[in-house]
Coordinates of C-alpha atoms in Angstrom, one line a residue:
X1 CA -77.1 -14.4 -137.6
X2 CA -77.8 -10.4 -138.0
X3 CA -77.0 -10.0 -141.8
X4 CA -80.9 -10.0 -142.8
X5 CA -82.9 -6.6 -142.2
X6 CA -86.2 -8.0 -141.6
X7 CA -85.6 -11.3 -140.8
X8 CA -83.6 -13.1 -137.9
X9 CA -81.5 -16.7 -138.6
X10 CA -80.6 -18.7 -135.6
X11 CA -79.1 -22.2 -136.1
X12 CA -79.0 -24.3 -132.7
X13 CA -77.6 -27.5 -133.5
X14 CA -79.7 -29.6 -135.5
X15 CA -82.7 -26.7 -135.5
X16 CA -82.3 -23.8 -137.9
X17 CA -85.5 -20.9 -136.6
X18 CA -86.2 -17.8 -139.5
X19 CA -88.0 -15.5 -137.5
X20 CA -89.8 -13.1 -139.4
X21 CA -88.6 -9.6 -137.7
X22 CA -91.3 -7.1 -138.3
X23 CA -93.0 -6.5 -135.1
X24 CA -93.5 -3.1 -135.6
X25 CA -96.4 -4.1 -138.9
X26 CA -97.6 -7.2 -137.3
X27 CA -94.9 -9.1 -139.8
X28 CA -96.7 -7.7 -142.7
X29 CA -94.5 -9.3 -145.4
X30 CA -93.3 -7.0 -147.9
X31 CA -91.3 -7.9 -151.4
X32 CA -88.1 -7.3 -149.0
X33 CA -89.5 -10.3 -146.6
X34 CA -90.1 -12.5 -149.1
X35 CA -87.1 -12.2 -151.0
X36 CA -85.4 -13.0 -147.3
X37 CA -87.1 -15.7 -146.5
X38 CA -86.0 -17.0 -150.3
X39 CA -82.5 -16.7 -149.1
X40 CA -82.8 -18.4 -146.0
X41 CA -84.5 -21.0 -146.7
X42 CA -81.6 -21.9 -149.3
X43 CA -79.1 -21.3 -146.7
X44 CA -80.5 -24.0 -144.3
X45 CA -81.5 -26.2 -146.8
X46 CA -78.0 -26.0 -147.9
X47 CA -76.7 -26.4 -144.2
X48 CA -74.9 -30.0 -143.2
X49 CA -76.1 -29.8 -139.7
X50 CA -79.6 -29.2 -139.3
X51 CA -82.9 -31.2 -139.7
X52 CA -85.5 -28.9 -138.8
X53 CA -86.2 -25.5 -140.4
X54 CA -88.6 -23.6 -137.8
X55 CA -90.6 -20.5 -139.3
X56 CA -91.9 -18.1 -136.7
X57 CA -92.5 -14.6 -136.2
X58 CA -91.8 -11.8 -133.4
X59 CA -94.3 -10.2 -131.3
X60 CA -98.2 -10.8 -131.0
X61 CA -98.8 -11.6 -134.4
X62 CA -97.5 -14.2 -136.8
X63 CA -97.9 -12.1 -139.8
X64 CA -100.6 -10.0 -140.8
X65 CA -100.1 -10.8 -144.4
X66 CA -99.2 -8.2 -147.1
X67 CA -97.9 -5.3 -146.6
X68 CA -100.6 -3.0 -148.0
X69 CA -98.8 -0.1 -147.4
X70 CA -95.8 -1.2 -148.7
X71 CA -94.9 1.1 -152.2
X72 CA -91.4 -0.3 -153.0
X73 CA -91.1 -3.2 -155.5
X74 CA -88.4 -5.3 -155.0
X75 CA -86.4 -2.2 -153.3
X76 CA -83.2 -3.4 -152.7
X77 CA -80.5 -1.8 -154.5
X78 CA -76.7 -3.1 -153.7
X79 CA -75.0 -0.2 -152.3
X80 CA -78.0 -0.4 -149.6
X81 CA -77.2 -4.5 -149.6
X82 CA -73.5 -3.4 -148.3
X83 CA -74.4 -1.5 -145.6
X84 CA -76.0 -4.5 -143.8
X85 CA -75.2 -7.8 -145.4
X86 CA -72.5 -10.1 -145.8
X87 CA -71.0 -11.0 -148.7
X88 CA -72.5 -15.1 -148.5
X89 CA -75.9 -13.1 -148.1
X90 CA -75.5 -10.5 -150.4
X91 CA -74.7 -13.1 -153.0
X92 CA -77.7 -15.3 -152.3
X93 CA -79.9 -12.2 -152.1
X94 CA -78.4 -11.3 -155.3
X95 CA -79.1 -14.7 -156.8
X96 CA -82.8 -14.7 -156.2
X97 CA -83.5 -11.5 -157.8
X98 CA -81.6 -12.8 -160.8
X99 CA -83.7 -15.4 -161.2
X100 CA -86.7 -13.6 -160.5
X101 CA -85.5 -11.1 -163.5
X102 CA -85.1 -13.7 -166.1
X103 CA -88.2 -15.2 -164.8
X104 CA -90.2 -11.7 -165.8
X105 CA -89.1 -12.1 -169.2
X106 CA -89.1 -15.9 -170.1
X107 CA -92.5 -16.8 -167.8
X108 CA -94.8 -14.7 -169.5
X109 CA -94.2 -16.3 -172.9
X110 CA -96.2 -19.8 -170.9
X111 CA -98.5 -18.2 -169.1
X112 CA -100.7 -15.1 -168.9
X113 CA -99.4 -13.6 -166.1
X114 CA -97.9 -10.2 -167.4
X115 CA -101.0 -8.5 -165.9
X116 CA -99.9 -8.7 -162.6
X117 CA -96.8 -7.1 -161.1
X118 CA -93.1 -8.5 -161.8
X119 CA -92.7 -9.1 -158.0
X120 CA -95.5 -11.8 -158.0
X121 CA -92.5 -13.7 -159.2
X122 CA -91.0 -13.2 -156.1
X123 CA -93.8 -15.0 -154.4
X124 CA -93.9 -17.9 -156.4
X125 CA -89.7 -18.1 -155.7
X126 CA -90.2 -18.1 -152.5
X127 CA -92.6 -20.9 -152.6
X128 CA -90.5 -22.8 -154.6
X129 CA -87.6 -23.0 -152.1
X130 CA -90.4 -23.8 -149.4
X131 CA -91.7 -27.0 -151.6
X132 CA -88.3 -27.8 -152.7
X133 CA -86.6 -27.6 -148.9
X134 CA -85.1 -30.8 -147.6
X135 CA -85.2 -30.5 -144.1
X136 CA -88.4 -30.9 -141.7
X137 CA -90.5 -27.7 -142.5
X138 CA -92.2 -26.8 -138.6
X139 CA -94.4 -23.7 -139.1
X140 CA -94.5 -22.2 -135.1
X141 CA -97.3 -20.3 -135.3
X142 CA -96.6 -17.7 -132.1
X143 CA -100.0 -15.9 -132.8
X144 CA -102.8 -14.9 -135.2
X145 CA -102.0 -15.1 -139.2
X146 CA -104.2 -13.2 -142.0
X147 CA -103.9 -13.3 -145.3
X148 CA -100.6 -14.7 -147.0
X149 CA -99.5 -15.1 -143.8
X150 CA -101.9 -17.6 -143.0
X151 CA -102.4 -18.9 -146.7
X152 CA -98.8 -19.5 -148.0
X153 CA -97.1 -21.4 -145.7
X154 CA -99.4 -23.4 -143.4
X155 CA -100.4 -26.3 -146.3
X156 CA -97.0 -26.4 -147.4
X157 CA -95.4 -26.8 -143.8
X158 CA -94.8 -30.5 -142.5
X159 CA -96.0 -30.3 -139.2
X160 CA -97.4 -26.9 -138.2
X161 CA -97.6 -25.9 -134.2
X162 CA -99.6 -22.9 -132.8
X163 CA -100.1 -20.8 -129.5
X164 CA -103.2 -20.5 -128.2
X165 CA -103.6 -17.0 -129.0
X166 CA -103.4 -18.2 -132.9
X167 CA -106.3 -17.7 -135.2
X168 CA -106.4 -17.6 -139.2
X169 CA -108.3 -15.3 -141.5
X170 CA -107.7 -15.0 -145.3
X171 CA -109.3 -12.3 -146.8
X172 CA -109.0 -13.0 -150.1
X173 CA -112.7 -12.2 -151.2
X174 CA -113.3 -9.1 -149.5
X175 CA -110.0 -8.1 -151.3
X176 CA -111.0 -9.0 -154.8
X177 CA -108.7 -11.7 -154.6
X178 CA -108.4 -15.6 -154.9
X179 CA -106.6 -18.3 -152.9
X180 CA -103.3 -17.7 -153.4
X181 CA -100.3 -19.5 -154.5
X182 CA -101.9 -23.1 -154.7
X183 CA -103.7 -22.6 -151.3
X184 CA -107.0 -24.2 -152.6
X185 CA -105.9 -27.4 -153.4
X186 CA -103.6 -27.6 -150.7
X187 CA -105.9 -26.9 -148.0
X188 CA -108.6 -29.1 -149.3
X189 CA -106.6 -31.8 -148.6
X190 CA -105.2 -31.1 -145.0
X191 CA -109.2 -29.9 -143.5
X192 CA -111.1 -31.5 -146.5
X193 CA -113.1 -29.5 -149.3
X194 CA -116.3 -28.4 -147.3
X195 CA -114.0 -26.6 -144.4
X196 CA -111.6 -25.4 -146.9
X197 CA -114.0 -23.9 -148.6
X198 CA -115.7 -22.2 -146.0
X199 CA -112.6 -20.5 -144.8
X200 CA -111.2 -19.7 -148.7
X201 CA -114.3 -18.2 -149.9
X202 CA -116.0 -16.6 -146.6
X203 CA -113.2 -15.2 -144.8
X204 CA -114.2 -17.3 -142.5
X205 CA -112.0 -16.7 -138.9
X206 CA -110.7 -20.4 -137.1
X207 CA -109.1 -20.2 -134.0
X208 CA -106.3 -22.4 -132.6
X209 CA -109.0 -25.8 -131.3
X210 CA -110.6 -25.6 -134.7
X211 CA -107.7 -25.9 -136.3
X212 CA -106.5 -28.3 -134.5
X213 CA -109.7 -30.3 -135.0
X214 CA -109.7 -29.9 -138.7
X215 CA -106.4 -31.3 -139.2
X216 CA -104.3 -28.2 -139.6
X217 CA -102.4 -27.6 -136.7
X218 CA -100.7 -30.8 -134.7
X219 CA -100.2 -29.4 -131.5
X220 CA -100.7 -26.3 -129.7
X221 CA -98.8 -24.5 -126.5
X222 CA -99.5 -22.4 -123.9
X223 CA -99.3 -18.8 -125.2
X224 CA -97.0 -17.8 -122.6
X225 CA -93.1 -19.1 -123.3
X226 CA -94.2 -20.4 -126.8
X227 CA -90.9 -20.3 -128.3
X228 CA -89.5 -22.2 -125.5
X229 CA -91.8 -24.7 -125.6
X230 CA -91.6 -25.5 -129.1
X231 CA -87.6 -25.4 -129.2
X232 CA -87.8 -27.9 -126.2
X233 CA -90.3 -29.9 -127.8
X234 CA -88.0 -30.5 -130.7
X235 CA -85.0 -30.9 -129.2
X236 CA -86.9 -33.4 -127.4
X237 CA -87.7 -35.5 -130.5
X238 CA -84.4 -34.9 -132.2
X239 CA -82.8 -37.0 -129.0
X240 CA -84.9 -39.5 -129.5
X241 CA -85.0 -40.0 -133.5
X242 CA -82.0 -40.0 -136.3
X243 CA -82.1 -36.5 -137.9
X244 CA -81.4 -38.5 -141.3
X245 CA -84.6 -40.8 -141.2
X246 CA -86.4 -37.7 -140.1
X247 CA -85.5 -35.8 -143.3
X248 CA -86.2 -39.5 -145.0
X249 CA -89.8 -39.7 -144.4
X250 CA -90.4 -36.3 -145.3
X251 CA -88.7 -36.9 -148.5
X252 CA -91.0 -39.8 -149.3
X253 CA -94.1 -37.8 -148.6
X254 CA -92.6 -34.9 -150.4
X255 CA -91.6 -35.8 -153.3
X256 CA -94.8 -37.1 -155.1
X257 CA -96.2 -34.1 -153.9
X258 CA -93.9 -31.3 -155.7
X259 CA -94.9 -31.3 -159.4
X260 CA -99.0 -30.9 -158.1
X261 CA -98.2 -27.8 -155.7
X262 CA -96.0 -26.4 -158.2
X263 CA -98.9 -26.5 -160.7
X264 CA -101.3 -24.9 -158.3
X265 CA -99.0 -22.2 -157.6
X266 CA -98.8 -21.4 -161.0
X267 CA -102.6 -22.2 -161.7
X268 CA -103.2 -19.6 -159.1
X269 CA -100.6 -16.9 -160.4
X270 CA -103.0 -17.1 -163.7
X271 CA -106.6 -17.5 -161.6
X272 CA -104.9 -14.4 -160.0
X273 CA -103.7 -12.2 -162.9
X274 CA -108.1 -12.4 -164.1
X275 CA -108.7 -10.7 -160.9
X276 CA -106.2 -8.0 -161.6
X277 CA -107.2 -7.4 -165.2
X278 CA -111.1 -6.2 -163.7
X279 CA -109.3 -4.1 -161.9
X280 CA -110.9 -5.0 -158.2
X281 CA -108.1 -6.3 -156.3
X282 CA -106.5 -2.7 -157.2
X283 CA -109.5 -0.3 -155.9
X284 CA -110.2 -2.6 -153.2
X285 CA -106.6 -2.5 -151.6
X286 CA -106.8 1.4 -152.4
X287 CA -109.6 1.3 -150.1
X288 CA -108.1 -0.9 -147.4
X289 CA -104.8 1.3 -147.4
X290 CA -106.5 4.4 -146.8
X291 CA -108.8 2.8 -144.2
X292 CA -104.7 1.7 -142.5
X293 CA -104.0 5.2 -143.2
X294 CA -106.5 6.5 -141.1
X295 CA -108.1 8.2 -144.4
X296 CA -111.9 7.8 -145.1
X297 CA -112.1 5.7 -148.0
X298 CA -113.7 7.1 -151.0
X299 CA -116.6 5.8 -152.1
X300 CA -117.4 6.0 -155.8

């Protein structure tokens, strides 16, 4: 499927793979990304064939995390949509944003968030399709992961596989920043608190046998043919197992689950709106973006 612009959708029988598309930034995931990966998610959870929904990037890097030097908020317009998508894409693009829209009006009457951009809605969306998806969540890690992109999806994944090239890092203090969108809670309970909060708070960098050890990753494969590996892996399983009790058990260990990581999102959209109104987050990203830029920061 080639109707997504940073993004790529393949569905292989009962596997559907979104492969973040963004080689040339590392996968830096810009407001564009995310509303994507909104979209696609629906589609396949929507989809009567598959069981899995695989998450993986191109090139050397899963993702890199935000895209600092990304300046366009929400920057789609539809006559741009046209030239690329199809109409079952445009529409579901379409429908995200119009949720997101009504959500910048209606969810700052519950909860302080108005300090923070309108596109942090976009974020929480997109995390909400993730913790609402039906089928088997794999996270193929095909290399290192900083920042959101190592924060946002590995708790909320059901199984999570690596190469052995991976390593995360979240950055989130030396950004001004917090653990974002429920990431605390969430991965106190997959390493425990003391781990957790050694790679939350100190920016802490674990490579692919750490994590491993500490309960994050299941598996890891050779670095070389990752992609492969995992997709025969899978296939694998899904001729040995029913794709319906697969989706089963994952339902039952889901569904309690929903309402807390939900709340933590949204506990973190406020914890995260504070940082923003001392205006840190702001002068430190500044900073890193001319630093990317190949500018010498100014110091004040």
């Amino acid at each position: 499927m080639d109707e997504y612009k940073n993004i790529v959708i393949d569905i292989s029988g009962q596997i559907g793979t979104i492969r973040i598309n963004r080689p040339e930034t590392l996968n830096a995931l810009s407001e564009d990304v995310i509303i994507e990966l909104t979209s696609a998610f629906h589609l396949l959870d929507e989809n009567p064939e598959t069981v899995l929904t695989v998450l993986t990037g191109t090139g050397r890097f899963f993702s890199s995390g935000a895209d600092v030097r990304s300046t366009k908020i929400m920057s789609y317009n539809e006559p741009e949509l046209g030239k690329f998508l199809s109409k079952s894409s445009q529409k579901r693009i379409h429908d995200v944003k119009e949720k997101i829209k009504y959500m910048t009006h209606l969810v700052p009457r519950l909860l302080p968030i108005y300090l923070l951009p309108s596109s942090s809605l976009a974020y929480v969306e997109m995390l909400r399709s993730i913790i609402n998806h039906r089928k088997v969540f794999i996270l193929a890690l095909n290399g290192p992961a900083i920042g959101g992109g190592a924060a946002w999806f590995t708790g909320v994944a059901d199984i999570v596989f690596a190469s052995s090239n991976c390593f995360l890092q979240v950055p989130f203090s030396t950004l001004g920043l917090i653990p974002e969108l429920g990431s605390a809670p969430i991965f106190s309970q997959s390493m425990g608190v003391h781990r957790a909060n050694e790679f939350l708070m100190f920016d802490r960098r674990l490579d692919a046998r750490e994590l491993e050890a500490s309960g994050i990753l299941n598996r890891i494969f050779p670095e070389q043919d990752f992609q492969k590996s995992v997709t025969q892996y899978l296939s694998d399983i899904l001729i040995a197992s029913d794709g319906q009790s697969l989706m089963e058990a994952k339902r039952l260990m889901c569904e309690p689950l929903k309402e807390k990581r939900m709340v933590a999102v949204m506990n973190s959209i406020d914890a995260l709106a504070k940082r923003f109104a001392t205006g840190s987050p702001q002068l430190r990203f500044k900073k890193k973006t001319e630093e990317l830029e190949g500018e010498s920061p100014k110091i004040a």
